[in-house]
PDB file of C-alpha atoms in Angstrom:
ATOM      1  CA  UNK O  20      41.129 -42.321   5.182  1.00  0.00           C
ATOM      2  CA  UNK O  21      40.264 -40.157   2.195  1.00  0.00           C
ATOM      3  CA  UNK O  22      37.446 -38.439   4.114  1.00  0.00           C
ATOM      4  CA  UNK O  23      39.865 -37.656   6.939  1.00  0.00           C
ATOM      5  CA  UNK O  24      42.334 -36.069   4.470  1.00  0.00           C
ATOM      6  CA  UNK O  25      39.628 -33.894   2.882  1.00  0.00           C
ATOM      7  CA  UNK O  26      38.467 -32.768   6.332  1.00  0.00           C
ATOM      8  CA  UNK O  27      42.013 -31.839   7.314  1.00  0.00           C
ATOM      9  CA  UNK O  28      42.516 -29.759   4.164  1.00  0.00           C
ATOM     10  CA  UNK O  29      39.193 -27.962   4.708  1.00  0.00           C
ATOM     11  CA  UNK O  30      40.140 -27.093   8.275  1.00  0.00           C
ATOM     12  CA  UNK O  31      43.502 -25.768   7.108  1.00  0.00           C
ATOM     13  CA  UNK O  32      41.880 -23.454   4.516  1.00  0.00           C
ATOM     14  CA  UNK O  33      39.351 -22.184   7.072  1.00  0.00           C
ATOM     15  CA  UNK O  34      42.090 -21.474   9.609  1.00  0.00           C
ATOM     16  CA  UNK O  35      44.126 -19.541   7.037  1.00  0.00           C
ATOM     17  CA  UNK O  36      41.090 -17.479   6.018  1.00  0.00           C
ATOM     18  CA  UNK O  37      40.497 -16.495   9.628  1.00  0.00           C
ATOM     19  CA  UNK O  38      44.021 -15.816  10.800  1.00  0.00           C
ATOM     20  CA  UNK O  39      46.268 -15.180   7.804  1.00  0.00           C
ATOM     21  CA  UNK O  40      46.904 -11.434   7.265  1.00  0.00           C
ATOM     22  CA  UNK O  41      45.088  -9.854   4.326  1.00  0.00           C
ATOM     23  CA  UNK O  42      47.102  -7.763   1.832  1.00  0.00           C
ATOM     24  CA  UNK O  43      46.923  -4.090   2.714  1.00  0.00           C
ATOM     25  CA  UNK O  44      45.816  -1.454   0.223  1.00  0.00           C
ATOM     26  CA  UNK O  45      48.677   0.591  -1.149  1.00  0.00           C
ATOM     27  CA  UNK O  46      48.894   4.058   0.391  1.00  0.00           C
ATOM     28  CA  UNK O  47      49.553   7.082  -1.824  1.00  0.00           C
ATOM     29  CA  UNK O  48      51.715  10.104  -1.007  1.00  0.00           C
ATOM     30  CA  UNK O  49      48.713  12.158   0.181  1.00  0.00           C
ATOM     31  CA  UNK O  50      47.591   9.539   2.686  1.00  0.00           C
ATOM     32  CA  UNK O  51      44.778   7.950   0.662  1.00  0.00           C
ATOM     33  CA  UNK O  52      44.813   4.358  -0.498  1.00  0.00           C
ATOM     34  CA  UNK O  53      44.667   3.085  -4.036  1.00  0.00           C
ATOM     35  CA  UNK O  54      41.114   1.913  -3.288  1.00  0.00           C
ATOM     36  CA  UNK O  55      40.145   5.438  -2.182  1.00  0.00           C
ATOM     37  CA  UNK O  56      41.711   6.909  -5.315  1.00  0.00           C
ATOM     38  CA  UNK O  57      39.861   4.422  -7.526  1.00  0.00           C
ATOM     39  CA  UNK O  58      36.524   5.233  -5.873  1.00  0.00           C
ATOM     40  CA  UNK O  59      37.144   8.989  -6.177  1.00  0.00           C
ATOM     41  CA  UNK O  60      38.027   8.622  -9.848  1.00  0.00           C
ATOM     42  CA  UNK O  61      34.850   6.626 -10.418  1.00  0.00           C
ATOM     43  CA  UNK O  62      32.712   9.299  -8.743  1.00  0.00           C
ATOM     44  CA  UNK O  63      34.431  12.039 -10.759  1.00  0.00           C
ATOM     45  CA  UNK O  64      33.781  10.138 -13.993  1.00  0.00           C
ATOM     46  CA  UNK O  65      30.081   9.908 -13.120  1.00  0.00           C
ATOM     47  CA  UNK O  66      29.914  13.658 -12.549  1.00  0.00           C
ATOM     48  CA  UNK O  67      31.903  14.359 -15.711  1.00  0.00           C
ATOM     49  CA  UNK O  68      29.327  12.397 -17.700  1.00  0.00           C
ATOM     50  CA  UNK O  69      26.707  14.946 -16.601  1.00  0.00           C
ATOM     51  CA  UNK O  70      28.801  18.042 -17.309  1.00  0.00           C
ATOM     52  CA  UNK O  71      28.978  20.261 -20.376  1.00  0.00           C
ATOM     53  CA  UNK O  72      31.511  22.966 -21.307  1.00  0.00           C
ATOM     54  CA  UNK O  73      30.597  26.619 -20.806  1.00  0.00           C
ATOM     55  CA  UNK O  74      32.207  30.059 -21.056  1.00  0.00           C
ATOM     56  CA  UNK O  75      31.507  32.922 -18.684  1.00  0.00           C
ATOM     57  CA  UNK O  76      32.882  36.322 -17.713  1.00  0.00           C
ATOM     58  CA  UNK O  77      33.178  37.726 -14.220  1.00  0.00           C
ATOM     59  CA  UNK O  78      30.527  40.353 -13.507  1.00  0.00           C
ATOM     60  CA  UNK O  79      32.785  42.032 -10.976  1.00  0.00           C
ATOM     61  CA  UNK O  80      36.410  42.234  -9.979  1.00  0.00           C
ATOM     62  CA  UNK O  81      37.595  39.752  -7.367  1.00  0.00           C
ATOM     63  CA  UNK O  82      40.204  41.128  -4.996  1.00  0.00           C
ATOM     64  CA  UNK O  83      41.435  38.505  -2.531  1.00  0.00           C
ATOM     65  CA  UNK O  84      42.562  41.201  -0.112  1.00  0.00           C
ATOM     66  CA  UNK O  85      39.074  42.717   0.107  1.00  0.00           C
ATOM     67  CA  UNK O  86      36.811  39.646  -0.126  1.00  0.00           C
ATOM     68  CA  UNK O  87      36.077  37.397   2.846  1.00  0.00           C
ATOM     69  CA  UNK O  88      35.043  33.720   2.958  1.00  0.00           C
ATOM     70  CA  UNK O  89      31.305  33.456   2.317  1.00  0.00           C
ATOM     71  CA  UNK O  90      31.168  36.658   0.278  1.00  0.00           C
ATOM     72  CA  UNK O  91      29.275  36.203  -3.019  1.00  0.00           C
ATOM     73  CA  UNK O  92      30.507  36.910  -6.519  1.00  0.00           C
ATOM     74  CA  UNK O  93      28.881  36.618  -9.956  1.00  0.00           C
ATOM     75  CA  UNK O  94      29.705  35.662 -13.527  1.00  0.00           C
ATOM     76  CA  UNK O  95      27.660  35.840 -16.736  1.00  0.00           C
ATOM     77  CA  UNK O  96      27.340  33.045 -19.279  1.00  0.00           C
ATOM     78  CA  UNK O  97      28.835  34.056 -22.628  1.00  0.00           C
ATOM     79  CA  UNK O  98      26.653  31.612 -24.586  1.00  0.00           C
ATOM     80  CA  UNK O  99      23.505  29.562 -24.069  1.00  0.00           C
ATOM     81  CA  UNK O 100      24.209  26.298 -22.248  1.00  0.00           C
ATOM     82  CA  UNK O 101      22.055  23.181 -22.439  1.00  0.00           C
ATOM     83  CA  UNK O 102      22.439  21.049 -19.324  1.00  0.00           C
ATOM     84  CA  UNK O 103      22.102  17.310 -19.715  1.00  0.00           C
ATOM     85  CA  UNK O 104      18.945  17.221 -17.584  1.00  0.00           C
ATOM     86  CA  UNK O 105      17.186  19.313 -20.241  1.00  0.00           C
ATOM     87  CA  UNK O 106      17.472  22.698 -18.515  1.00  0.00           C
ATOM     88  CA  UNK O 107      18.534  25.607 -20.725  1.00  0.00           C
ATOM     89  CA  UNK O 108      20.688  28.381 -19.292  1.00  0.00           C
ATOM     90  CA  UNK O 109      20.373  31.318 -21.726  1.00  0.00           C
ATOM     91  CA  UNK O 110      23.252  33.559 -22.652  1.00  0.00           C
ATOM     92  CA  UNK O 111      23.686  36.197 -19.962  1.00  0.00           C
ATOM     93  CA  UNK O 112      22.463  33.925 -17.163  1.00  0.00           C
ATOM     94  CA  UNK O 113      24.012  34.929 -13.846  1.00  0.00           C
ATOM     95  CA  UNK O 114      26.125  32.287 -12.140  1.00  0.00           C
ATOM     96  CA  UNK O 115      26.396  32.924  -8.408  1.00  0.00           C
ATOM     97  CA  UNK O 116      29.261  31.722  -6.273  1.00  0.00           C
ATOM     98  CA  UNK O 117      30.966  32.372  -2.967  1.00  0.00           C
ATOM     99  CA  UNK O 118      34.515  32.779  -1.786  1.00  0.00           C
ATOM    100  CA  UNK O 119      35.192  29.472  -0.027  1.00  0.00           C
ATOM    101  CA  UNK O 120      38.614  30.232   1.465  1.00  0.00           C
ATOM    102  CA  UNK O 121      40.961  33.187   1.391  1.00  0.00           C
ATOM    103  CA  UNK O 122      44.063  32.620   3.428  1.00  0.00           C
ATOM    104  CA  UNK O 123      47.829  32.767   3.510  1.00  0.00           C
ATOM    105  CA  UNK O 124      50.114  30.164   5.015  1.00  0.00           C
ATOM    106  CA  UNK O 125      53.619  28.799   4.497  1.00  0.00           C
ATOM    107  CA  UNK O 126      54.372  31.794   2.308  1.00  0.00           C
ATOM    108  CA  UNK O 127      51.512  30.994  -0.092  1.00  0.00           C
ATOM    109  CA  UNK O 128      48.247  32.823  -0.672  1.00  0.00           C
ATOM    110  CA  UNK O 129      45.193  30.666  -1.462  1.00  0.00           C
ATOM    111  CA  UNK O 130      41.838  31.714  -2.914  1.00  0.00           C
ATOM    112  CA  UNK O 131      39.090  29.124  -3.417  1.00  0.00           C
ATOM    113  CA  UNK O 132      35.946  29.961  -5.402  1.00  0.00           C
ATOM    114  CA  UNK O 133      32.750  27.907  -5.448  1.00  0.00           C
ATOM    115  CA  UNK O 134      29.806  28.305  -7.863  1.00  0.00           C
ATOM    116  CA  UNK O 135      26.488  27.232  -6.339  1.00  0.00           C
ATOM    117  CA  UNK O 136      23.564  28.324  -8.545  1.00  0.00           C
ATOM    118  CA  UNK O 137      22.338  29.913 -11.755  1.00  0.00           C
ATOM    119  CA  UNK O 138      19.804  32.752 -11.517  1.00  0.00           C
ATOM    120  CA  UNK O 139      17.335  32.774 -14.420  1.00  0.00           C
ATOM    121  CA  UNK O 140      15.021  35.599 -15.414  1.00  0.00           C
ATOM    122  CA  UNK O 141      11.798  35.546 -13.420  1.00  0.00           C
ATOM    123  CA  UNK O 142      13.577  34.643 -10.206  1.00  0.00           C
ATOM    124  CA  UNK O 143      14.060  30.936 -10.867  1.00  0.00           C
ATOM    125  CA  UNK O 144      17.213  29.440  -9.372  1.00  0.00           C
ATOM    126  CA  UNK O 145      18.986  26.324 -10.648  1.00  0.00           C
ATOM    127  CA  UNK O 146      21.463  24.669  -8.251  1.00  0.00           C
ATOM    128  CA  UNK O 147      24.656  23.927 -10.167  1.00  0.00           C
ATOM    129  CA  UNK O 148      28.139  22.634  -9.685  1.00  0.00           C
ATOM    130  CA  UNK O 149      30.885  23.986 -11.871  1.00  0.00           C
ATOM    131  CA  UNK O 150      34.596  23.429 -12.290  1.00  0.00           C
ATOM    132  CA  UNK O 151      36.901  26.216 -13.446  1.00  0.00           C
ATOM    133  CA  UNK O 152      39.155  24.717 -16.107  1.00  0.00           C
ATOM    134  CA  UNK O 153      40.733  27.914 -17.409  1.00  0.00           C
ATOM    135  CA  UNK O 154      41.028  31.669 -16.911  1.00  0.00           C
ATOM    136  CA  UNK O 155      42.039  34.552 -19.186  1.00  0.00           C
ATOM    137  CA  UNK O 156      42.028  38.370 -19.031  1.00  0.00           C
ATOM    138  CA  UNK O 157      39.048  40.356 -20.377  1.00  0.00           C
ATOM    139  CA  UNK O 158      38.600  39.962 -24.139  1.00  0.00           C
ATOM    140  CA  UNK O 159      38.574  43.708 -24.735  1.00  0.00           C
ATOM    141  CA  UNK O 160      41.083  44.619 -22.051  1.00  0.00           C
ATOM    142  CA  UNK O 161      44.830  44.962 -21.847  1.00  0.00           C
ATOM    143  CA  UNK O 162      45.700  41.573 -20.373  1.00  0.00           C
ATOM    144  CA  UNK O 163      46.924  40.857 -16.864  1.00  0.00           C
ATOM    145  CA  UNK O 164      50.163  42.736 -17.474  1.00  0.00           C
ATOM    146  CA  UNK O 165      49.223  45.226 -20.190  1.00  0.00           C
ATOM    147  CA  UNK O 166      50.412  42.969 -23.014  1.00  0.00           C
ATOM    148  CA  UNK O 167      47.115  43.074 -24.906  1.00  0.00           C
ATOM    149  CA  UNK O 168      43.765  41.310 -24.983  1.00  0.00           C
ATOM    150  CA  UNK O 169      43.658  37.518 -24.986  1.00  0.00           C
ATOM    151  CA  UNK O 170      41.364  34.893 -26.468  1.00  0.00           C
ATOM    152  CA  UNK O 171      39.104  32.853 -24.171  1.00  0.00           C
ATOM    153  CA  UNK O 172      40.780  29.955 -22.361  1.00  0.00           C
ATOM    154  CA  UNK O 173      40.516  26.531 -23.972  1.00  0.00           C
ATOM    155  CA  UNK O 174      37.138  24.849 -23.352  1.00  0.00           C
ATOM    156  CA  UNK O 175      36.795  21.707 -21.252  1.00  0.00           C
ATOM    157  CA  UNK O 176      37.416  18.673 -23.445  1.00  0.00           C
ATOM    158  CA  UNK O 177      34.729  16.549 -21.809  1.00  0.00           C
ATOM    159  CA  UNK O 178      37.090  13.941 -20.404  1.00  0.00           C
ATOM    160  CA  UNK O 179      39.782  15.499 -18.189  1.00  0.00           C
ATOM    161  CA  UNK O 180      38.960  15.151 -14.493  1.00  0.00           C
ATOM    162  CA  UNK O 181      41.584  17.457 -12.992  1.00  0.00           C
ATOM    163  CA  UNK O 182      43.256  20.747 -13.887  1.00  0.00           C
ATOM    164  CA  UNK O 183      46.646  21.817 -12.584  1.00  0.00           C
ATOM    165  CA  UNK O 184      47.559  24.881 -14.624  1.00  0.00           C
ATOM    166  CA  UNK O 185      50.824  26.474 -13.599  1.00  0.00           C
ATOM    167  CA  UNK O 186      51.144  30.190 -14.224  1.00  0.00           C
ATOM    168  CA  UNK O 187      47.510  30.821 -15.172  1.00  0.00           C
ATOM    169  CA  UNK O 188      48.403  34.342 -14.048  1.00  0.00           C
ATOM    170  CA  UNK O 189      51.848  35.660 -13.172  1.00  0.00           C
ATOM    171  CA  UNK O 190      52.933  33.694 -10.115  1.00  0.00           C
ATOM    172  CA  UNK O 191      49.479  32.105  -9.695  1.00  0.00           C
ATOM    173  CA  UNK O 192      48.494  28.480 -10.314  1.00  0.00           C
ATOM    174  CA  UNK O 193      45.008  27.015 -10.797  1.00  0.00           C
ATOM    175  CA  UNK O 194      43.998  23.676  -9.278  1.00  0.00           C
ATOM    176  CA  UNK O 195      40.535  22.207  -9.789  1.00  0.00           C
ATOM    177  CA  UNK O 196      38.883  18.855 -10.266  1.00  0.00           C
ATOM    178  CA  UNK O 197      35.605  17.546 -11.535  1.00  0.00           C
ATOM    179  CA  UNK O 198      33.273  16.662  -8.643  1.00  0.00           C
ATOM    180  CA  UNK O 199      35.369  18.764  -6.296  1.00  0.00           C
ATOM    181  CA  UNK O 200      33.641  20.775  -3.591  1.00  0.00           C
ATOM    182  CA  UNK O 201      35.351  23.957  -4.792  1.00  0.00           C
ATOM    183  CA  UNK O 202      35.059  25.175  -8.381  1.00  0.00           C
ATOM    184  CA  UNK O 203      38.701  26.197  -8.419  1.00  0.00           C
ATOM    185  CA  UNK O 204      41.584  26.916  -6.076  1.00  0.00           C
ATOM    186  CA  UNK O 205      44.122  29.609  -6.971  1.00  0.00           C
ATOM    187  CA  UNK O 206      47.498  29.434  -5.241  1.00  0.00           C
ATOM    188  CA  UNK O 207      50.179  32.128  -5.301  1.00  0.00           C
ATOM    189  CA  UNK O 208      53.721  31.568  -4.109  1.00  0.00           C
ATOM    190  CA  UNK O 209      54.075  35.296  -3.645  1.00  0.00           C
ATOM    191  CA  UNK O 210      52.768  37.389  -0.773  1.00  0.00           C
ATOM    192  CA  UNK O 211      51.218  40.063  -2.942  1.00  0.00           C
ATOM    193  CA  UNK O 212      47.486  40.130  -3.549  1.00  0.00           C
ATOM    194  CA  UNK O 213      45.510  38.098  -6.101  1.00  0.00           C
ATOM    195  CA  UNK O 214      43.188  40.166  -8.265  1.00  0.00           C
ATOM    196  CA  UNK O 215      40.858  39.132 -11.084  1.00  0.00           C
ATOM    197  CA  UNK O 216      39.629  41.934 -13.305  1.00  0.00           C
ATOM    198  CA  UNK O 217      35.978  42.556 -14.077  1.00  0.00           C
ATOM    199  CA  UNK O 218      35.066  40.704 -17.300  1.00  0.00           C
ATOM    200  CA  UNK O 219      37.843  38.142 -16.817  1.00  0.00           C
ATOM    201  CA  UNK O 220      37.074  35.090 -18.947  1.00  0.00           C
ATOM    202  CA  UNK O 221      36.338  31.701 -17.411  1.00  0.00           C
ATOM    203  CA  UNK O 222      36.171  28.283 -19.029  1.00  0.00           C
ATOM    204  CA  UNK O 223      33.890  25.965 -17.061  1.00  0.00           C
ATOM    205  CA  UNK O 224      32.531  22.456 -16.876  1.00  0.00           C
ATOM    206  CA  UNK O 225      28.987  22.742 -15.548  1.00  0.00           C
ATOM    207  CA  UNK O 226      26.201  20.391 -14.414  1.00  0.00           C
ATOM    208  CA  UNK O 227      23.061  20.446 -12.297  1.00  0.00           C
ATOM    209  CA  UNK O 228      23.931  20.066  -8.622  1.00  0.00           C
ATOM    210  CA  UNK O 229      22.920  16.764  -7.099  1.00  0.00           C
ATOM    211  CA  UNK O 230      25.408  14.462  -8.770  1.00  0.00           C
ATOM    212  CA  UNK O 231      27.727  12.740  -6.298  1.00  0.00           C
ATOM    213  CA  UNK O 232      30.641  14.892  -5.169  1.00  0.00           C
ATOM    214  CA  UNK O 233      33.994  14.090  -3.680  1.00  0.00           C
ATOM    215  CA  UNK O 234      35.760  16.149  -1.058  1.00  0.00           C
ATOM    216  CA  UNK O 235      37.609  18.276  -3.601  1.00  0.00           C
ATOM    217  CA  UNK O 236      40.126  19.820  -1.222  1.00  0.00           C
ATOM    218  CA  UNK O 237      43.655  20.834  -2.211  1.00  0.00           C
TER     219      UNK O 237
END
């Protein structure tokens, strides 16, 4: 009798495992699940562990009206940067990037920038990934609106994984995230053009390219 009871209970558990519905993952407002979000956060943390803060200045003006997707742009490192894989990027190293997207929709103008490599003296190239965590007018200029020169933007603190800075320029917001495909996405709610002056200051988180990346779209 006891053996029959144990067998019946075992069959009941097996049947439930096969046919009882499994709890669904919670879906977030952007369509991803909590499992997806947890995995993305884990990947971003891994990339963040390989990144170091850096400051750079644009080596040219960036005019969203004149630049097309795929067009290159450059910035110069303000100080020597030591990557965590042992590579040294001397002060003045050229960081090369491309315009990833430049479009207007729903009354908003969007400009995405993506750093891809560092050009060292002697022609050596180092693939990099970099996240823009802050932007400021040229140090010796007159500011975005003529109000005077500004100090460099705050450096990356080594732990934050996402930046959503509202009003980084007048009417322009910055969105970026560690391990994102794009280095930074600038969004303007106005229809007028986005322009970044030559020598504009950038605060970056930078690492050798090759660490796992997430999709990074906004």
